[in-house]
Short mmCIF file of C-alpha atoms in Angstrom, two decimals:
data_model
loop_
_atom_site.label_atom_id
_atom_site.label_comp_id
_atom_site.label_asym_id
_atom_site.label_seq_id
_atom_site.Cartn_x
_atom_site.Cartn_y
_atom_site.Cartn_z
CA MET A 1 -58.35 -23.56 -53.09
CA LYS A 2 -60.69 -24.37 -50.21
CA LEU A 3 -60.16 -26.16 -46.91
CA THR A 4 -62.97 -28.70 -46.63
CA ARG A 5 -62.02 -30.54 -43.45
CA LEU A 6 -59.58 -30.20 -40.55
CA SER A 7 -58.78 -32.97 -38.07
CA ILE A 8 -56.80 -32.13 -34.92
CA LYS A 9 -55.53 -34.80 -32.53
CA GLY A 10 -53.44 -33.98 -29.47
CA ILE A 11 -52.56 -30.38 -30.41
CA GLY A 12 -52.55 -27.65 -27.75
CA GLY A 13 -55.61 -28.06 -25.57
CA ILE A 14 -57.51 -30.03 -28.22
CA LYS A 15 -57.53 -33.80 -27.78
CA ASN A 16 -59.65 -34.76 -30.77
CA LEU A 17 -61.66 -32.48 -33.04
CA ASP A 18 -62.98 -32.79 -36.60
CA LEU A 19 -64.28 -29.72 -38.42
CA GLU A 20 -65.87 -29.26 -41.81
CA PHE A 21 -65.69 -25.87 -43.48
CA LYS A 22 -68.08 -24.12 -45.84
CA PRO A 23 -66.67 -22.47 -48.98
CA ASP A 24 -67.59 -18.89 -47.97
CA MET A 25 -67.49 -17.68 -44.35
CA ASN A 26 -66.71 -19.85 -41.30
CA ILE A 27 -67.01 -18.18 -37.88
CA ILE A 28 -65.48 -20.04 -34.95
CA CYS A 29 -66.75 -18.97 -31.53
CA GLY A 30 -66.55 -20.24 -27.98
CA PRO A 31 -65.15 -19.35 -24.54
CA ASN A 32 -61.53 -18.39 -23.88
CA GLY A 33 -59.17 -21.35 -23.85
CA ILE A 34 -61.45 -23.59 -25.91
CA GLY A 35 -58.98 -23.72 -28.83
CA LYS A 36 -60.15 -21.17 -31.41
CA SER A 37 -56.66 -19.83 -32.16
CA THR A 38 -55.27 -23.37 -32.09
CA ILE A 39 -57.59 -24.22 -34.98
CA LEU A 40 -56.14 -21.39 -37.08
CA LEU A 41 -52.61 -22.49 -36.16
CA ALA A 42 -53.43 -26.04 -37.16
CA ALA A 43 -55.00 -24.91 -40.44
CA SER A 44 -51.86 -22.98 -41.42
CA PHE A 45 -49.14 -25.23 -39.98
CA PRO A 46 -49.01 -27.80 -42.82
CA PHE A 47 -48.25 -24.94 -45.24
CA ILE A 48 -45.37 -23.48 -43.23
CA TRP A 49 -41.97 -24.07 -44.73
CA GLY A 50 -39.67 -25.57 -42.11
CA ALA A 51 -40.48 -25.02 -38.45
CA SER A 52 -42.72 -23.20 -36.02
CA MET A 53 -42.54 -22.67 -32.27
CA LYS A 54 -46.28 -21.99 -32.00
CA VAL A 55 -47.75 -25.42 -32.72
CA LYS A 56 -47.29 -27.79 -29.78
CA LYS A 57 -48.34 -31.34 -29.07
CA ASN A 58 -50.54 -31.76 -26.01
CA ILE A 59 -48.20 -32.85 -23.22
CA GLY A 60 -50.55 -35.70 -22.31
CA ALA A 61 -51.01 -36.97 -25.86
CA GLU A 62 -48.99 -39.80 -27.30
CA HIS A 63 -49.09 -38.24 -30.76
CA GLY A 64 -49.99 -34.87 -32.23
CA LEU A 65 -51.54 -34.98 -35.69
CA ILE A 66 -53.01 -32.40 -38.07
CA GLU A 67 -54.88 -33.52 -41.18
CA LEU A 68 -56.24 -31.15 -43.82
CA GLU A 69 -58.46 -31.96 -46.76
CA LEU A 70 -58.20 -29.43 -49.61
CA GLU A 71 -60.04 -28.87 -52.83
CA ASP A 72 -58.24 -26.92 -55.55
CA GLU A 73 -59.22 -26.60 -59.20
CA GLY A 74 -61.43 -29.67 -59.05
CA LYS A 75 -58.89 -31.91 -57.34
CA ASN A 76 -58.85 -33.11 -53.73
CA TYR A 77 -55.74 -33.30 -51.58
CA LEU A 78 -54.90 -34.63 -48.12
CA ARG A 79 -52.15 -33.03 -46.04
CA ALA A 80 -51.13 -34.80 -42.84
CA THR A 81 -48.49 -33.43 -40.44
CA GLU A 82 -47.31 -35.01 -37.20
CA VAL A 83 -46.23 -32.80 -34.28
CA VAL A 84 -43.92 -34.24 -31.65
CA SER A 85 -42.62 -31.15 -29.84
CA TYR A 86 -44.30 -29.83 -26.70
CA LEU A 87 -41.55 -27.98 -24.81
CA PRO A 88 -41.60 -24.14 -25.16
CA GLN A 89 -38.15 -23.96 -26.75
CA GLU A 90 -38.74 -26.73 -29.26
CA HIS A 91 -39.65 -26.23 -32.91
CA ALA A 92 -42.23 -28.31 -34.73
CA ASN A 93 -40.82 -29.43 -38.09
CA HIS A 94 -42.40 -31.10 -41.09
CA HIS A 95 -41.81 -31.70 -44.78
CA HIS A 96 -42.49 -29.09 -47.43
CA HIS A 97 -45.48 -28.88 -49.72
CA GLU A 98 -46.05 -27.19 -53.05
CA SER A 99 -45.46 -23.45 -52.94
CA PHE A 100 -48.57 -22.65 -55.00
CA GLU A 101 -50.84 -24.01 -52.26
CA ARG A 102 -48.94 -22.02 -49.65
CA ARG A 103 -49.41 -18.77 -51.55
CA LYS A 104 -53.18 -19.24 -51.65
CA LEU A 105 -53.41 -19.12 -47.86
CA ILE A 106 -53.42 -15.66 -46.20
CA LYS A 107 -53.34 -15.35 -42.42
CA PHE A 108 -53.95 -12.36 -40.13
CA GLU A 109 -53.13 -12.49 -36.45
CA THR A 110 -54.23 -10.01 -33.80
CA ASN A 111 -51.59 -7.33 -34.45
CA ARG A 112 -53.44 -5.13 -36.95
CA ILE A 113 -52.59 -1.62 -35.72
CA PHE A 114 -49.91 0.50 -37.39
CA ASP A 115 -48.29 3.86 -36.58
CA TYR A 116 -47.17 6.66 -38.88
CA GLN A 117 -44.50 5.53 -41.29
CA MET A 118 -42.31 8.06 -43.08
CA LEU A 119 -41.37 6.99 -46.59
CA THR A 120 -38.26 8.59 -48.09
CA SER A 121 -38.85 6.76 -51.35
CA ILE A 122 -41.06 4.17 -52.93
CA SER A 123 -39.56 0.96 -54.19
CA ALA A 124 -40.23 -1.62 -56.86
CA ASP A 125 -42.45 -4.52 -55.89
CA ARG A 126 -40.36 -7.04 -54.03
CA HIS A 127 -40.21 -10.65 -55.08
CA VAL A 128 -42.08 -12.51 -52.37
CA ASP A 129 -40.43 -15.91 -52.05
CA ASP A 130 -41.74 -19.01 -50.31
CA SER A 131 -39.81 -18.32 -47.13
CA GLU A 132 -41.54 -14.93 -46.72
CA VAL A 133 -44.98 -16.43 -47.38
CA SER A 134 -44.19 -19.15 -44.85
CA GLN A 135 -43.12 -16.56 -42.28
CA GLN A 136 -46.42 -14.72 -42.74
CA LEU A 137 -48.32 -17.94 -42.13
CA ASN A 138 -46.37 -18.24 -38.90
CA THR A 139 -46.68 -14.65 -37.64
CA GLY A 140 -49.40 -13.00 -39.76
CA VAL A 141 -49.46 -10.67 -42.77
CA ASN A 142 -47.01 -7.76 -42.69
CA LEU A 143 -49.00 -4.50 -42.54
CA TYR A 144 -46.02 -2.15 -42.67
CA ASN A 145 -45.49 -2.44 -46.42
CA ILE A 146 -49.11 -1.51 -47.22
CA LYS A 147 -48.29 2.19 -47.40
CA ASP A 148 -45.49 1.75 -49.93
CA TRP A 149 -47.63 -0.64 -51.99
CA PHE A 150 -50.72 1.61 -52.00
CA ALA A 151 -48.94 4.96 -52.53
CA LYS A 152 -46.93 3.63 -55.44
CA ARG A 153 -50.01 2.31 -57.25
CA VAL A 154 -52.00 5.50 -56.81
CA LEU A 155 -49.14 7.71 -57.99
CA PHE A 156 -48.44 5.61 -61.09
CA GLU A 157 -51.92 4.38 -62.00
CA LYS A 158 -52.25 6.86 -64.88
CA VAL A 159 -48.80 6.24 -66.37
CA GLU A 160 -49.08 5.14 -70.00
CA LEU A 161 -48.27 1.45 -70.52
CA GLY A 162 -48.17 1.11 -66.75
CA TYR A 163 -50.28 -1.25 -64.68
CA ALA A 164 -52.33 -4.04 -66.24
CA PRO A 165 -56.15 -3.69 -66.31
CA ASN A 166 -56.73 -5.98 -63.31
CA ILE A 167 -54.18 -4.09 -61.22
CA LEU A 168 -55.95 -0.83 -62.07
CA ARG A 169 -59.19 -2.44 -60.92
CA ASN A 170 -57.47 -3.43 -57.67
CA ILE A 171 -56.32 0.17 -57.15
CA ALA A 172 -59.90 1.40 -57.54
CA LEU A 173 -61.08 -1.32 -55.14
CA ALA A 174 -58.43 -0.38 -52.57
CA LYS A 175 -59.61 3.24 -52.66
CA ARG A 176 -63.23 2.15 -52.16
CA CYS A 177 -62.28 -0.01 -49.18
CA ILE A 178 -61.85 3.11 -47.05
CA SER A 179 -65.60 3.78 -47.44
CA ILE A 180 -66.92 0.24 -47.03
CA LEU A 181 -67.84 0.47 -43.34
CA ASP A 182 -68.49 4.21 -43.17
CA ALA A 183 -69.58 6.18 -46.24
CA GLU A 184 -68.58 9.46 -44.55
CA PHE A 185 -64.91 8.50 -44.96
CA SER A 186 -63.22 8.26 -48.35
CA PHE A 187 -59.83 8.18 -50.02
CA SER A 188 -58.49 11.68 -50.74
CA ARG A 189 -55.01 11.61 -52.26
CA VAL A 190 -51.39 10.55 -52.06
CA ASP A 191 -48.91 13.39 -51.62
CA PRO A 192 -46.19 12.89 -54.31
CA ARG A 193 -43.63 14.74 -52.16
CA SER A 194 -43.96 12.72 -48.95
CA TYR A 195 -45.85 9.65 -50.27
CA ASP A 196 -48.32 10.15 -47.41
CA ILE A 197 -51.86 8.83 -47.82
CA PHE A 198 -54.73 11.17 -46.92
CA VAL A 199 -58.34 10.36 -46.10
CA ASN A 200 -61.45 12.55 -46.17
CA THR A 201 -63.34 12.50 -42.85
CA PRO A 202 -66.39 14.41 -41.54
CA THR A 203 -63.98 16.78 -39.77
CA GLY A 204 -61.54 17.26 -42.64
CA GLU A 205 -58.61 15.59 -44.37
CA ILE A 206 -56.20 13.52 -42.23
CA TRP A 207 -53.26 11.16 -42.63
CA TYR A 208 -54.55 7.61 -42.91
CA GLU A 209 -52.37 6.61 -39.95
CA TYR A 210 -54.50 9.00 -37.85
CA LEU A 211 -57.63 6.95 -38.39
CA SER A 212 -59.11 5.20 -35.36
CA SER A 213 -57.87 1.79 -34.27
CA GLY A 214 -61.04 0.25 -35.68
CA PHE A 215 -60.53 1.87 -39.06
CA LYS A 216 -56.90 0.79 -39.16
CA SER A 217 -57.86 -2.76 -38.26
CA CYS A 218 -60.30 -2.83 -41.18
CA MET A 219 -57.75 -1.25 -43.53
CA GLY A 220 -55.17 -3.79 -42.42
CA LEU A 221 -57.52 -6.59 -43.44
CA LEU A 222 -59.00 -5.20 -46.66
CA LEU A 223 -55.89 -3.56 -48.11
CA GLY A 224 -53.69 -6.34 -46.73
CA ILE A 225 -55.65 -8.97 -48.65
CA ILE A 226 -55.41 -7.06 -51.95
CA LYS A 227 -51.69 -6.41 -51.42
CA GLU A 228 -50.91 -10.05 -50.67
CA ILE A 229 -52.82 -11.28 -53.73
CA GLU A 230 -50.85 -8.94 -55.99
CA LEU A 231 -47.41 -9.56 -54.49
CA ARG A 232 -47.79 -13.34 -54.24
CA PHE A 233 -49.02 -13.78 -57.83
CA PRO A 234 -47.35 -10.97 -59.85
CA GLU A 235 -47.46 -12.83 -63.18
CA LYS A 236 -51.14 -13.76 -62.86
CA GLU A 237 -52.32 -10.15 -62.28
CA ILE A 238 -55.38 -11.39 -60.38
CA TYR A 239 -58.38 -9.13 -59.78
CA ALA A 240 -58.70 -9.43 -55.99
CA PRO A 241 -62.45 -10.31 -55.89
CA GLU A 242 -61.62 -13.35 -58.07
CA PHE A 243 -59.03 -14.71 -55.62
CA ASP A 244 -60.19 -18.20 -54.67
CA GLY A 245 -57.83 -18.90 -51.78
CA VAL A 246 -58.28 -19.17 -48.02
CA ILE A 247 -58.08 -16.25 -45.56
CA LEU A 248 -57.59 -16.91 -41.83
CA ILE A 249 -58.33 -14.11 -39.35
CA ASP A 250 -57.91 -14.32 -35.58
CA GLU A 251 -60.32 -12.22 -33.48
CA LEU A 252 -62.15 -10.65 -36.40
CA GLU A 253 -63.87 -8.01 -34.25
CA LEU A 254 -60.63 -6.60 -32.85
CA HIS A 255 -60.86 -2.80 -32.20
CA LEU A 256 -64.28 -2.54 -33.89
CA HIS A 257 -67.36 -0.77 -32.53
CA PRO A 258 -70.33 -3.20 -32.22
CA GLU A 259 -71.97 -1.57 -35.27
CA TRP A 260 -68.93 -2.43 -37.38
CA GLN A 261 -68.65 -5.87 -35.79
CA ALA A 262 -72.11 -6.53 -37.20
CA ARG A 263 -71.01 -5.50 -40.72
CA ILE A 264 -67.46 -6.78 -41.06
CA THR A 265 -68.29 -10.28 -42.37
CA ASP A 266 -70.52 -8.84 -45.11
CA ALA A 267 -67.77 -6.35 -46.00
CA LEU A 268 -65.28 -9.18 -46.43
CA THR A 269 -67.49 -11.58 -48.35
CA THR A 270 -68.85 -8.94 -50.73
CA THR A 271 -65.36 -7.54 -51.41
CA PHE A 272 -63.79 -10.98 -51.87
CA PRO A 273 -66.70 -13.22 -52.91
CA SER A 274 -64.54 -16.05 -54.29
CA ALA A 275 -62.41 -16.45 -51.15
CA GLN A 276 -63.01 -18.75 -48.20
CA PHE A 277 -62.81 -17.12 -44.76
CA ILE A 278 -62.11 -18.96 -41.51
CA VAL A 279 -62.24 -16.52 -38.60
CA THR A 280 -62.47 -16.56 -34.81
CA THR A 281 -64.56 -14.20 -32.71
CA HIS A 282 -65.79 -13.37 -29.21
CA SER A 283 -68.40 -10.97 -30.57
CA PRO A 284 -72.12 -11.76 -30.34
CA HIS A 285 -72.69 -9.06 -32.97
CA VAL A 286 -70.59 -10.98 -35.51
CA VAL A 287 -72.55 -14.16 -34.75
CA GLN A 288 -75.90 -12.35 -34.70
CA ASN A 289 -75.44 -11.15 -38.27
CA ALA A 290 -74.11 -14.42 -39.68
CA LYS A 291 -75.95 -17.13 -41.59
CA SER A 292 -76.63 -20.22 -39.52
CA HIS A 293 -74.38 -22.47 -41.62
CA GLN A 294 -71.42 -20.12 -41.05
CA ILE A 295 -71.22 -20.64 -37.27
CA ILE A 296 -68.87 -23.19 -35.68
CA ALA A 297 -69.58 -23.07 -31.94
CA LEU A 298 -67.12 -24.88 -29.67
CA VAL A 299 -67.94 -26.12 -26.17
CA SER A 300 -66.24 -28.27 -23.55
CA SER A 301 -67.77 -31.69 -23.03
CA GLY A 302 -66.80 -31.59 -19.35
CA ASN A 303 -64.06 -34.22 -19.54
CA GLY A 304 -61.47 -32.02 -21.20
CA GLU A 305 -62.72 -32.69 -24.73
CA VAL A 306 -63.56 -29.90 -27.15
CA CYS A 307 -66.62 -30.58 -29.27
CA LEU A 308 -69.07 -28.86 -31.59
CA LYS A 309 -72.28 -27.48 -30.17
CA LYS A 310 -75.39 -28.44 -32.10
CA LEU A 311 -77.16 -25.28 -33.22
CA PRO A 312 -80.62 -24.75 -34.68
CA ASP A 313 -80.48 -24.75 -38.46
CA ASN A 314 -82.62 -22.14 -40.19
CA ASP A 315 -82.44 -20.07 -43.32
CA SER A 316 -82.59 -16.69 -41.57
CA GLY A 317 -79.59 -17.19 -39.28
CA TYR A 318 -79.61 -15.39 -35.96
CA SER A 319 -80.65 -11.89 -37.00
CA ALA A 320 -83.88 -12.24 -34.99
CA TRP A 321 -82.02 -13.36 -31.86
CA THR A 322 -81.11 -10.86 -29.16
CA VAL A 323 -77.49 -10.37 -28.14
CA GLU A 324 -78.33 -12.04 -24.83
CA GLU A 325 -79.76 -15.10 -26.59
CA VAL A 326 -76.64 -15.37 -28.76
CA LEU A 327 -74.37 -15.10 -25.72
CA LEU A 328 -76.26 -17.73 -23.74
CA ASP A 329 -77.29 -20.27 -26.39
CA ILE A 330 -74.45 -20.06 -28.92
CA MET A 331 -71.40 -18.62 -27.20
CA GLY A 332 -71.81 -20.56 -23.97
CA MET A 333 -72.08 -17.80 -21.37
CA GLU A 334 -73.74 -19.00 -18.16
CA SER A 335 -75.25 -15.57 -17.51
CA THR A 336 -75.20 -12.10 -19.03
CA LEU A 337 -75.57 -10.48 -15.62
CA SER A 338 -72.59 -9.04 -13.77
CA ARG A 339 -71.40 -11.04 -10.79
CA LYS A 340 -72.32 -8.22 -8.42
CA LEU A 341 -75.87 -7.95 -9.81
CA GLN A 342 -76.36 -11.71 -9.64
CA MET A 343 -75.30 -11.73 -5.98
CA GLN A 344 -77.71 -8.88 -5.18
CA LEU A 345 -80.56 -10.68 -6.93
CA ASP A 346 -79.79 -13.89 -5.07
CA ASP A 347 -79.86 -12.02 -1.75
CA PHE A 348 -83.10 -10.29 -2.71
CA ASP A 349 -84.77 -13.62 -3.56
CA ARG A 350 -83.56 -15.10 -0.27
CA PHE A 351 -85.08 -12.24 1.76
CA VAL A 352 -88.32 -12.41 -0.23
CA ASP A 353 -88.60 -16.13 0.48
CA ALA A 354 -87.98 -15.41 4.18
CA GLU A 355 -90.56 -12.56 4.01
CA ASN A 356 -87.97 -10.15 5.39
CA PHE A 357 -89.38 -6.92 3.99
CA ASP A 358 -86.80 -4.53 5.44
CA GLU A 359 -83.76 -6.37 4.04
CA ALA A 360 -85.45 -6.97 0.69
CA LYS A 361 -86.44 -3.28 0.55
CA ASN A 362 -82.84 -2.27 1.25
CA ILE A 363 -81.58 -4.29 -1.73
CA TYR A 364 -84.44 -3.05 -3.91
CA ASP A 365 -83.50 0.57 -3.17
CA GLN A 366 -79.89 -0.12 -4.17
CA LEU A 367 -80.96 -1.77 -7.43
CA ASP A 368 -83.57 0.87 -8.17
CA ALA A 369 -80.81 3.47 -8.20
CA ALA A 370 -78.35 1.32 -10.18
CA LEU A 371 -80.50 -0.32 -12.86
CA HIS A 372 -80.93 1.10 -16.36
CA GLN A 373 -83.81 3.53 -16.48
CA ASN A 374 -85.77 1.23 -18.83
CA SER A 375 -84.91 -2.05 -17.16
CA VAL A 376 -87.85 -4.47 -16.98
CA LEU A 377 -86.18 -6.04 -13.95
CA ARG A 378 -87.19 -3.09 -11.76
CA LYS A 379 -90.91 -3.83 -12.18
CA SER A 380 -90.44 -7.53 -11.41
CA LEU A 381 -88.50 -6.73 -8.23
CA LYS A 382 -91.15 -4.26 -7.10
CA ILE A 383 -93.92 -6.84 -7.54
CA SER A 384 -91.99 -9.35 -5.45
CA LEU A 385 -91.35 -6.73 -2.76
CA MET A 386 -95.01 -5.70 -2.60
CA SER A 387 -96.05 -9.33 -2.23
CA ILE A 388 -94.28 -9.41 1.16
CA LYS A 389 -95.98 -6.17 2.22
CA SER A 390 -99.43 -7.48 1.29
CA ARG A 391 -98.92 -10.66 3.28
CA GLU A 392 -97.84 -8.63 6.34
CA GLU A 393 -101.04 -6.59 6.14
#
C-alpha cells in the first residue's frame, strides 16, 4: 500500500493543501506551526476506527475535509473523511474502512524513549485486533512491548519446529539494527533468568535500556517497525524488508546527534526498502542528505495559507549545500545568525556608515573576542573598521 495524494481542507491551521507522495521517502519540513504534524494526523485519521480528539476542523472553515488516494496491489482507492468538530472536548468521528488497509499503516509519534522494564515472564504473542491498531494510529506505536517481543524471539529462535524462516530472518535483522548507526555497538545476549537484553558497547556490556536517548529513539523506530509487522500479520509471516505499507514518523531527528540525523533516512530505507515513509523534521542535516524529490518544504503564503515551496530539482539532492544554505533556502529561516549577533552587526554597520571609529572599534573588540576562532566574519569587520581609519588619516 502507498499513499499517493493527500488533500486537506479546513483542518487545524491548514486551509487548503494538496500533497503528492513518492513511494520511498517523503520528508516534510518547514517552520513551527506550519502544519507538519497536522499532515501526519490527516494521513492517519481516515484509518482510525471510531473517533479521535486530535483532528480538528479549522474554527473559521465551513467544512473540514481529508481526502486520501491510495494504491494497493495494483488498485487505486479514494478515502474521504469529513471533520466537523473543532472544540477541544469534541471527538471527530467517521465511518470504518477495511481492517487490512489499517494494518498496513504504522505511525510513530514523538514519545520514543523508554525506561528499564522488569519482566517476570514472557508471554505468547497477543492477538492485535483492529481497535488496538486504531489506537496506535491515534497515539503512536507502543514501545513498551518491544522487550517482551524481542527477548522471546531470541530465547526461542533455536527451538526445533519453532519460528518460521521469515521470522528467523526478522530476528537476525532485529539484532543487526543495534549496529546500523554505530558499528561499535552490537547485540550481546538475552539473559534467560531475567529476560534482560544486553548490548556490547565500547566501554563494555550494558542493559539496552541504558543506551543513550538517541540510541533508544532509533531502536524504538527500527525494532518497533519489525515488531508491528509481525504482530499485525501473524499468519503471513512477512520478512520485514518486504513490508510494502506506509510508515509515518513525527520529528524523525528526535534525540539524535547531527551525525545520526544525516544517516537515519538511509538506515530506514535500506532496512525497509519496500515501505513508504512520510516523516517530519526540523533538521537541516536530514534535508541535506536527502534526494531532491524526497523533500516537501512548506511555507506560508502570507495570507494564512500553507503552500509548497518550489525547490531546485537536481539528481544529486542537497549534499553539496551547506547547512546554512539548507536552513535559509529550504527550511525558511530568515537568518542563521543569533539575534544578539545580528543586532551587534547592525550597530557596527551604522557606526561605520557614520565614520564613528571609536564606537565601531568598541563593537569590533567585543565581536573579536566572541566570534569563532576561524570565523571569516572577523576579517570582513576589520577591513570595514580600517576603512574609517584610513579616511581619517
